[in-house]
């Protein structure tokens, strides 16, 4: 079923994109829990992560790996955390979040409101780190 994320994939809704290939897209969460909070989605329109075909499920983590490695040095943290929730948007997505402590993963905390300049700054940092890692 088409979701707001399918509109981002199609370019109908803008997003601060971080990485893309034929099967996956990574972009900044619009209401981040921390600077660097990135969503990684399969382009396939499947609601629940564990309903994805096995090959997509496996490739999803591999696609996310360099993004997590880019987040860690750019947004000083204990580590990059990974979470799959999906209670808001019915299109499988993985949250990559720089963690300070267990509270960093508390989705009921107030979200950050970033200006477009701040989003661009986060995007530029991550794109630069990804480019340098090639
Ligand atoms: P979940 O479904 O895992 O509970 O949360 C969905 C996430 O998607 C939330 O963190 C929310 O901020 C993010 N989100 C919802 N709509 C949009 C959107 O249009 N653009 C972007 N970049 N993120 C979105």
Short mmCIF file of C-alpha atoms and ligand atoms in Angstrom, two decimals:
data_model
loop_
_atom_site.label_atom_id
_atom_site.label_comp_id
_atom_site.label_asym_id
_atom_site.label_seq_id
_atom_site.Cartn_x
_atom_site.Cartn_y
_atom_site.Cartn_z
CA UNK A 1 0.00 0.00 0.00
CA UNK A 2 1.33 3.46 -0.91
CA UNK A 3 2.42 5.53 2.10
CA UNK A 4 3.99 8.92 2.62
CA UNK A 5 7.35 7.19 2.22
CA UNK A 6 6.38 5.99 -1.26
CA UNK A 7 5.79 9.66 -2.11
CA UNK A 8 9.30 10.44 -0.86
CA UNK A 9 10.70 7.62 -3.02
CA UNK A 10 8.79 9.00 -6.02
CA UNK A 11 10.06 12.53 -5.32
CA UNK A 12 6.52 13.87 -4.79
CA UNK A 13 7.42 14.86 -1.22
CA UNK A 14 10.91 16.28 -0.56
CA UNK A 15 13.35 14.75 1.90
CA UNK A 16 16.93 15.28 2.97
CA UNK A 17 18.31 12.19 1.22
CA UNK A 18 21.42 10.48 2.54
CA UNK A 19 21.81 7.40 0.33
CA UNK A 20 19.89 5.59 -2.38
CA UNK A 21 20.17 2.58 -4.62
CA UNK A 22 17.69 0.57 -6.67
CA UNK A 23 16.14 -1.08 -3.62
CA UNK A 24 16.63 1.25 -0.64
CA UNK A 25 16.54 4.92 0.37
CA UNK A 26 17.91 6.67 3.47
CA UNK A 27 16.75 10.15 4.48
CA UNK A 28 16.64 12.31 7.60
CA UNK A 29 13.69 11.87 9.95
CA UNK A 30 11.63 15.07 9.82
CA UNK A 31 11.03 14.97 13.60
CA UNK A 32 14.33 13.60 14.84
CA UNK A 33 15.08 12.37 18.33
CA UNK A 34 18.66 13.61 17.79
CA UNK A 35 20.68 15.27 15.07
CA UNK A 36 21.65 12.52 12.65
CA UNK A 37 18.43 10.50 13.13
CA UNK A 38 18.06 8.77 9.76
CA UNK A 39 15.36 6.52 8.34
CA UNK A 40 16.34 3.67 6.05
CA UNK A 41 13.57 2.18 3.95
CA UNK A 42 13.17 -0.52 1.35
CA UNK A 43 11.52 0.85 -1.78
CA UNK A 44 9.21 -2.15 -1.75
CA UNK A 45 5.84 -1.18 -0.28
CA UNK A 46 5.56 -3.50 2.68
CA UNK A 47 4.18 -2.36 6.04
CA UNK A 48 5.76 -4.73 8.57
CA UNK A 49 9.53 -5.23 8.43
CA UNK A 50 9.37 -8.97 9.01
CA UNK A 51 6.96 -9.39 6.09
CA UNK A 52 9.71 -8.34 3.67
CA UNK A 53 11.14 -11.06 1.43
CA UNK A 54 14.21 -12.64 3.00
CA UNK A 55 16.66 -11.24 0.44
CA UNK A 56 15.39 -7.67 0.93
CA UNK A 57 15.47 -8.07 4.70
CA UNK A 58 19.11 -9.17 4.58
CA UNK A 59 20.24 -6.47 2.12
CA UNK A 60 18.50 -3.78 4.20
CA UNK A 61 21.03 -4.07 7.05
CA UNK A 62 23.96 -4.13 4.65
CA UNK A 63 22.67 -0.94 3.00
CA UNK A 64 22.36 0.70 6.44
CA UNK A 65 25.85 -0.25 7.64
CA UNK A 66 27.88 2.59 6.06
CA UNK A 67 25.24 5.10 7.12
CA UNK A 68 25.53 3.98 10.75
CA UNK A 69 29.32 4.20 10.41
CA UNK A 70 28.93 7.76 9.10
CA UNK A 71 26.57 8.80 11.90
CA UNK A 72 28.87 7.71 14.74
CA UNK A 73 31.81 10.08 14.17
CA UNK A 74 29.73 12.97 12.87
CA UNK A 75 27.32 13.04 15.82
CA UNK A 76 29.39 12.12 18.86
CA UNK A 77 27.63 9.32 20.64
CA UNK A 78 28.10 6.08 22.46
CA UNK A 79 27.07 4.26 19.26
CA UNK A 80 24.53 4.35 16.46
CA UNK A 81 21.37 2.58 17.59
CA UNK A 82 18.88 0.80 15.38
CA UNK A 83 15.17 0.49 15.93
CA UNK A 84 12.19 -0.67 13.92
CA UNK A 85 8.86 0.61 15.20
CA UNK A 86 6.44 1.40 12.39
CA UNK A 87 3.44 2.44 14.44
CA UNK A 88 3.07 5.75 12.56
CA UNK A 89 3.98 5.09 8.94
CA UNK A 90 2.86 1.77 7.36
CA UNK A 91 5.98 1.33 5.24
CA UNK A 92 8.85 -0.67 6.73
CA UNK A 93 11.57 1.64 8.02
CA UNK A 94 14.60 1.43 10.25
CA UNK A 95 15.56 4.28 12.58
CA UNK A 96 19.30 4.94 12.93
CA UNK A 97 19.85 7.15 15.96
CA UNK A 98 23.04 8.37 17.66
CA UNK A 99 22.73 7.08 21.23
CA UNK A 100 23.99 8.77 24.36
CA UNK A 101 22.15 6.41 26.70
CA UNK A 102 19.04 4.22 26.75
CA UNK A 103 16.86 7.35 26.89
CA UNK A 104 18.02 8.28 23.39
CA UNK A 105 15.75 5.50 22.09
CA UNK A 106 12.67 6.74 23.96
CA UNK A 107 10.27 7.57 21.15
CA UNK A 108 7.83 9.25 23.54
CA UNK A 109 10.37 12.02 24.25
CA UNK A 110 9.77 15.41 22.61
CA UNK A 111 11.29 15.48 19.13
CA UNK A 112 13.74 18.12 17.89
CA UNK A 113 12.54 20.88 15.62
CA UNK A 114 15.34 21.64 13.18
CA UNK A 115 15.49 24.54 10.74
CA UNK A 116 16.13 23.80 7.06
CA UNK A 117 19.70 25.11 7.60
CA UNK A 118 20.21 22.61 10.43
CA UNK A 119 18.82 19.73 8.31
CA UNK A 120 21.14 20.74 5.48
CA UNK A 121 24.08 20.83 7.88
CA UNK A 122 23.26 17.30 9.11
CA UNK A 123 22.80 16.08 5.52
CA UNK A 124 26.11 17.63 4.43
CA UNK A 125 27.98 16.00 7.31
CA UNK A 126 26.59 12.56 6.53
CA UNK A 127 27.10 12.85 2.77
CA UNK A 128 30.69 13.95 3.38
CA UNK A 129 31.39 11.05 5.75
CA UNK A 130 29.86 8.58 3.29
CA UNK A 131 31.90 9.99 0.42
CA UNK A 132 35.11 9.76 2.46
CA UNK A 133 34.36 6.14 3.38
CA UNK A 134 34.29 5.02 -0.29
P1 LIG B 1 7.28 5.04 13.34
O1 LIG B 1 6.29 4.64 12.25
O2 LIG B 1 8.51 4.19 13.32
O3 LIG B 1 6.63 5.08 14.69
O4 LIG B 1 7.75 6.53 13.06
C1 LIG B 1 7.73 7.09 11.78
C2 LIG B 1 8.82 8.14 11.68
O5 LIG B 1 8.72 8.75 10.40
C3 LIG B 1 8.73 9.24 12.72
O6 LIG B 1 9.98 9.33 13.42
C4 LIG B 1 8.43 10.50 11.91
O7 LIG B 1 9.06 11.66 12.40
C5 LIG B 1 8.93 10.13 10.51
N1 LIG B 1 8.18 10.79 9.45
C6 LIG B 1 6.84 10.80 9.30
N2 LIG B 1 6.47 11.46 8.19
C7 LIG B 1 7.63 11.88 7.61
C8 LIG B 1 7.91 12.63 6.42
O8 LIG B 1 7.04 13.05 5.66
N3 LIG B 1 9.23 12.87 6.14
C9 LIG B 1 10.24 12.41 6.94
N4 LIG B 1 11.48 12.71 6.58
N5 LIG B 1 10.00 11.71 8.08
C10 LIG B 1 8.72 11.44 8.41
#
